[in-house]
Amino acid sequence: SNQNQLITQKVDQEFMNQPFVLSGSISIKSNNGSFIGSYSLKNGLNESFQVKDVFGREVILIRPEISSELFDGLDENFLEIYQLFEDWSSFSSILLAIDDSEMLKSKLNLSITYKGYQNIQSFTIPKTISIVGNDYELTFTIKNLKIS
């Protein structure tokens, strides 16, 4: 039935053409320490990736149009993590487990694993995403998907 088809929709490249907001928790482990907070990824007209600490203070706000020259003085680990966000659609694809992220994974020398899947807004999406680079590990847990 149509209702059963709605329940099992997979997210694909076409999904990326619509506005949506992904949110959940983020943890970062590196040689320089660790961080736990929340994130919100907005796709559409006002694209952004925002990270807040456990107290609700904004720590990072990245928009696709930000020039990487702004980050000249930052440490190498942050620049390596920032490279994930430079190719905006690839970053969203990684979080949503869309297959076109293979080139980005090999370019940045990343290991990406998915643990568990969940149905939100009638779409099947990953629950936990681990991205391991040379000197860091990012873990994203998706708690909400809002389609605008």
PDB file of C-alpha atoms in Angstrom:
ATOM      1  CA  SER A   1       0.000   0.000   0.000  1.00  0.00           C
ATOM      2  CA  ASN A   2       1.006   3.640  -0.316  1.00  0.00           C
ATOM      3  CA  GLN A   3       1.259   3.974   3.440  1.00  0.00           C
ATOM      4  CA  ASN A   4       3.822   1.147   3.625  1.00  0.00           C
ATOM      5  CA  GLN A   5       5.858   2.803   0.867  1.00  0.00           C
ATOM      6  CA  LEU A   6       5.919   6.049   2.848  1.00  0.00           C
ATOM      7  CA  ILE A   7       7.258   4.308   5.941  1.00  0.00           C
ATOM      8  CA  THR A   8      10.241   2.831   4.119  1.00  0.00           C
ATOM      9  CA  GLN A   9      11.403   5.757   1.940  1.00  0.00           C
ATOM     10  CA  LYS A  10      15.160   5.969   1.672  1.00  0.00           C
ATOM     11  CA  VAL A  11      16.970   9.259   1.516  1.00  0.00           C
ATOM     12  CA  ASP A  12      18.629   9.711  -1.884  1.00  0.00           C
ATOM     13  CA  GLN A  13      20.347  12.449  -3.863  1.00  0.00           C
ATOM     14  CA  GLU A  14      16.965  13.885  -4.910  1.00  0.00           C
ATOM     15  CA  PHE A  15      16.129  14.399  -1.220  1.00  0.00           C
ATOM     16  CA  MET A  16      19.050  16.870  -1.027  1.00  0.00           C
ATOM     17  CA  ASN A  17      17.191  19.295  -3.333  1.00  0.00           C
ATOM     18  CA  GLN A  18      14.614  20.169  -0.679  1.00  0.00           C
ATOM     19  CA  PRO A  19      14.984  22.289   2.458  1.00  0.00           C
ATOM     20  CA  PHE A  20      15.445  20.280   5.660  1.00  0.00           C
ATOM     21  CA  VAL A  21      16.968  20.589   9.125  1.00  0.00           C
ATOM     22  CA  LEU A  22      18.912  17.766  10.773  1.00  0.00           C
ATOM     23  CA  SER A  23      19.697  18.069  14.462  1.00  0.00           C
ATOM     24  CA  GLY A  24      21.163  15.994  17.237  1.00  0.00           C
ATOM     25  CA  SER A  25      24.265  15.576  19.356  1.00  0.00           C
ATOM     26  CA  ILE A  26      27.924  15.783  18.381  1.00  0.00           C
ATOM     27  CA  SER A  27      31.095  14.667  20.108  1.00  0.00           C
ATOM     28  CA  ILE A  28      34.637  15.380  19.012  1.00  0.00           C
ATOM     29  CA  LYS A  29      37.664  13.499  20.338  1.00  0.00           C
ATOM     30  CA  SER A  30      41.144  14.595  19.325  1.00  0.00           C
ATOM     31  CA  ASN A  31      44.693  14.688  20.653  1.00  0.00           C
ATOM     32  CA  ASN A  32      43.916  18.204  21.924  1.00  0.00           C
ATOM     33  CA  GLY A  33      40.899  17.174  24.021  1.00  0.00           C
ATOM     34  CA  SER A  34      37.233  16.413  23.593  1.00  0.00           C
ATOM     35  CA  PHE A  35      33.945  18.238  23.099  1.00  0.00           C
ATOM     36  CA  ILE A  36      30.274  17.297  23.543  1.00  0.00           C
ATOM     37  CA  GLY A  37      27.409  19.427  22.285  1.00  0.00           C
ATOM     38  CA  SER A  38      24.529  19.671  19.856  1.00  0.00           C
ATOM     39  CA  TYR A  39      24.342  20.524  16.168  1.00  0.00           C
ATOM     40  CA  SER A  40      21.843  21.769  13.621  1.00  0.00           C
ATOM     41  CA  LEU A  41      22.410  21.326   9.887  1.00  0.00           C
ATOM     42  CA  LYS A  42      20.145  23.434   7.653  1.00  0.00           C
ATOM     43  CA  ASN A  43      19.845  22.622   3.979  1.00  0.00           C
ATOM     44  CA  GLY A  44      18.088  24.944   1.532  1.00  0.00           C
ATOM     45  CA  LEU A  45      18.106  28.719   1.094  1.00  0.00           C
ATOM     46  CA  ASN A  46      19.760  29.537   4.442  1.00  0.00           C
ATOM     47  CA  GLU A  47      22.272  26.687   4.648  1.00  0.00           C
ATOM     48  CA  SER A  48      24.323  26.485   7.813  1.00  0.00           C
ATOM     49  CA  PHE A  49      25.932  24.099  10.267  1.00  0.00           C
ATOM     50  CA  GLN A  50      25.728  25.257  13.881  1.00  0.00           C
ATOM     51  CA  VAL A  51      27.323  23.621  16.908  1.00  0.00           C
ATOM     52  CA  LYS A  52      26.444  24.576  20.495  1.00  0.00           C
ATOM     53  CA  ASP A  53      28.124  23.473  23.713  1.00  0.00           C
ATOM     54  CA  VAL A  54      26.251  21.771  26.581  1.00  0.00           C
ATOM     55  CA  PHE A  55      25.310  25.217  27.945  1.00  0.00           C
ATOM     56  CA  GLY A  56      23.638  26.243  24.664  1.00  0.00           C
ATOM     57  CA  ARG A  57      26.374  28.682  23.596  1.00  0.00           C
ATOM     58  CA  GLU A  58      27.215  28.779  19.900  1.00  0.00           C
ATOM     59  CA  VAL A  59      30.684  27.340  19.302  1.00  0.00           C
ATOM     60  CA  ILE A  60      30.770  27.022  15.512  1.00  0.00           C
ATOM     61  CA  LEU A  61      28.619  28.508  12.766  1.00  0.00           C
ATOM     62  CA  ILE A  62      29.597  27.500   9.253  1.00  0.00           C
ATOM     63  CA  ARG A  63      27.877  28.599   6.071  1.00  0.00           C
ATOM     64  CA  PRO A  64      28.854  27.219   2.660  1.00  0.00           C
ATOM     65  CA  GLU A  65      29.748  30.667   1.367  1.00  0.00           C
ATOM     66  CA  ILE A  66      32.396  31.277   4.067  1.00  0.00           C
ATOM     67  CA  SER A  67      35.829  31.580   2.513  1.00  0.00           C
ATOM     68  CA  SER A  68      38.498  29.199   3.802  1.00  0.00           C
ATOM     69  CA  GLU A  69      40.880  32.217   3.943  1.00  0.00           C
ATOM     70  CA  LEU A  70      39.060  33.223   7.143  1.00  0.00           C
ATOM     71  CA  PHE A  71      40.594  30.170   8.808  1.00  0.00           C
ATOM     72  CA  ASP A  72      44.280  30.853   8.089  1.00  0.00           C
ATOM     73  CA  GLY A  73      45.209  31.202  11.780  1.00  0.00           C
ATOM     74  CA  LEU A  74      43.383  28.133  13.080  1.00  0.00           C
ATOM     75  CA  ASP A  75      45.021  24.905  14.203  1.00  0.00           C
ATOM     76  CA  GLU A  76      45.439  22.018  11.762  1.00  0.00           C
ATOM     77  CA  ASN A  77      42.864  19.719  13.370  1.00  0.00           C
ATOM     78  CA  PHE A  78      40.124  22.313  12.978  1.00  0.00           C
ATOM     79  CA  LEU A  79      41.135  22.965   9.372  1.00  0.00           C
ATOM     80  CA  GLU A  80      40.968  19.232   8.645  1.00  0.00           C
ATOM     81  CA  ILE A  81      37.495  19.032  10.180  1.00  0.00           C
ATOM     82  CA  TYR A  82      36.466  22.194   8.299  1.00  0.00           C
ATOM     83  CA  GLN A  83      37.307  20.452   5.014  1.00  0.00           C
ATOM     84  CA  LEU A  84      34.340  18.162   5.679  1.00  0.00           C
ATOM     85  CA  PHE A  85      32.042  21.163   5.490  1.00  0.00           C
ATOM     86  CA  GLU A  86      33.608  22.792   2.415  1.00  0.00           C
ATOM     87  CA  ASP A  87      31.746  20.455   0.068  1.00  0.00           C
ATOM     88  CA  TRP A  88      28.322  21.094   1.543  1.00  0.00           C
ATOM     89  CA  SER A  89      26.312  18.425  -0.264  1.00  0.00           C
ATOM     90  CA  SER A  90      28.937  15.785   0.517  1.00  0.00           C
ATOM     91  CA  PHE A  91      28.764  16.554   4.247  1.00  0.00           C
ATOM     92  CA  SER A  92      24.970  16.209   4.252  1.00  0.00           C
ATOM     93  CA  SER A  93      25.371  13.023   2.205  1.00  0.00           C
ATOM     94  CA  ILE A  94      27.710  11.575   4.830  1.00  0.00           C
ATOM     95  CA  LEU A  95      25.234  12.248   7.646  1.00  0.00           C
ATOM     96  CA  LEU A  96      22.312  10.815   5.672  1.00  0.00           C
ATOM     97  CA  ALA A  97      24.289   7.816   4.292  1.00  0.00           C
ATOM     98  CA  ILE A  98      23.851   8.739   0.637  1.00  0.00           C
ATOM     99  CA  ASP A  99      26.336   6.810  -1.486  1.00  0.00           C
ATOM    100  CA  ASP A 100      28.016   9.745  -3.284  1.00  0.00           C
ATOM    101  CA  SER A 101      30.362  10.397  -0.356  1.00  0.00           C
ATOM    102  CA  GLU A 102      32.982   7.805  -1.465  1.00  0.00           C
ATOM    103  CA  MET A 103      35.139  10.377  -3.288  1.00  0.00           C
ATOM    104  CA  LEU A 104      35.164  12.710  -0.272  1.00  0.00           C
ATOM    105  CA  LYS A 105      36.103   9.830   2.061  1.00  0.00           C
ATOM    106  CA  SER A 106      39.121   8.880  -0.027  1.00  0.00           C
ATOM    107  CA  LYS A 107      40.161  12.516  -0.612  1.00  0.00           C
ATOM    108  CA  LEU A 108      40.182  13.301   3.121  1.00  0.00           C
ATOM    109  CA  ASN A 109      41.350   9.841   4.257  1.00  0.00           C
ATOM    110  CA  LEU A 110      38.263   9.194   6.424  1.00  0.00           C
ATOM    111  CA  SER A 111      36.663   6.123   7.893  1.00  0.00           C
ATOM    112  CA  ILE A 112      32.882   6.423   8.205  1.00  0.00           C
ATOM    113  CA  THR A 113      30.661   3.939  10.035  1.00  0.00           C
ATOM    114  CA  TYR A 114      26.917   3.922  10.676  1.00  0.00           C
ATOM    115  CA  LYS A 115      25.314   2.347  13.750  1.00  0.00           C
ATOM    116  CA  GLY A 116      21.593   1.709  13.616  1.00  0.00           C
ATOM    117  CA  TYR A 117      18.853   3.229  11.506  1.00  0.00           C
ATOM    118  CA  GLN A 118      15.615   4.962  12.447  1.00  0.00           C
ATOM    119  CA  ASN A 119      12.425   6.152  10.761  1.00  0.00           C
ATOM    120  CA  ILE A 120      11.833   9.890  11.046  1.00  0.00           C
ATOM    121  CA  GLN A 121       9.318  11.806   8.896  1.00  0.00           C
ATOM    122  CA  SER A 122       8.711   8.535   6.980  1.00  0.00           C
ATOM    123  CA  PHE A 123      12.390   8.367   5.925  1.00  0.00           C
ATOM    124  CA  THR A 124      14.935   5.769   6.997  1.00  0.00           C
ATOM    125  CA  ILE A 125      18.078   7.579   8.180  1.00  0.00           C
ATOM    126  CA  PRO A 126      21.146   6.631  10.248  1.00  0.00           C
ATOM    127  CA  LYS A 127      21.001   6.943  14.022  1.00  0.00           C
ATOM    128  CA  THR A 128      24.744   7.340  14.762  1.00  0.00           C
ATOM    129  CA  ILE A 129      27.548   8.326  12.370  1.00  0.00           C
ATOM    130  CA  SER A 130      31.241   8.005  13.307  1.00  0.00           C
ATOM    131  CA  ILE A 131      33.800   9.844  11.182  1.00  0.00           C
ATOM    132  CA  VAL A 132      37.408   8.999  11.999  1.00  0.00           C
ATOM    133  CA  GLY A 133      40.261  11.066  10.569  1.00  0.00           C
ATOM    134  CA  ASN A 134      44.000  11.041  11.238  1.00  0.00           C
ATOM    135  CA  ASP A 135      43.910  12.694  14.685  1.00  0.00           C
ATOM    136  CA  TYR A 136      40.224  13.002  15.534  1.00  0.00           C
ATOM    137  CA  GLU A 137      36.900  11.223  15.776  1.00  0.00           C
ATOM    138  CA  LEU A 138      33.544  12.928  15.188  1.00  0.00           C
ATOM    139  CA  THR A 139      30.368  11.198  16.333  1.00  0.00           C
ATOM    140  CA  PHE A 140      26.974  12.511  15.238  1.00  0.00           C
ATOM    141  CA  THR A 141      23.673  11.228  16.590  1.00  0.00           C
ATOM    142  CA  ILE A 142      20.645  12.270  14.567  1.00  0.00           C
ATOM    143  CA  LYS A 143      17.681  13.015  16.799  1.00  0.00           C
ATOM    144  CA  ASN A 144      15.409  15.010  14.492  1.00  0.00           C
ATOM    145  CA  LEU A 145      14.757  15.581  10.807  1.00  0.00           C
ATOM    146  CA  LYS A 146      12.425  18.422   9.890  1.00  0.00           C
ATOM    147  CA  ILE A 147      11.441  18.862   6.251  1.00  0.00           C
ATOM    148  CA  SER A 148      10.403  22.412   5.357  1.00  0.00           C
TER     149      SER A 148
END
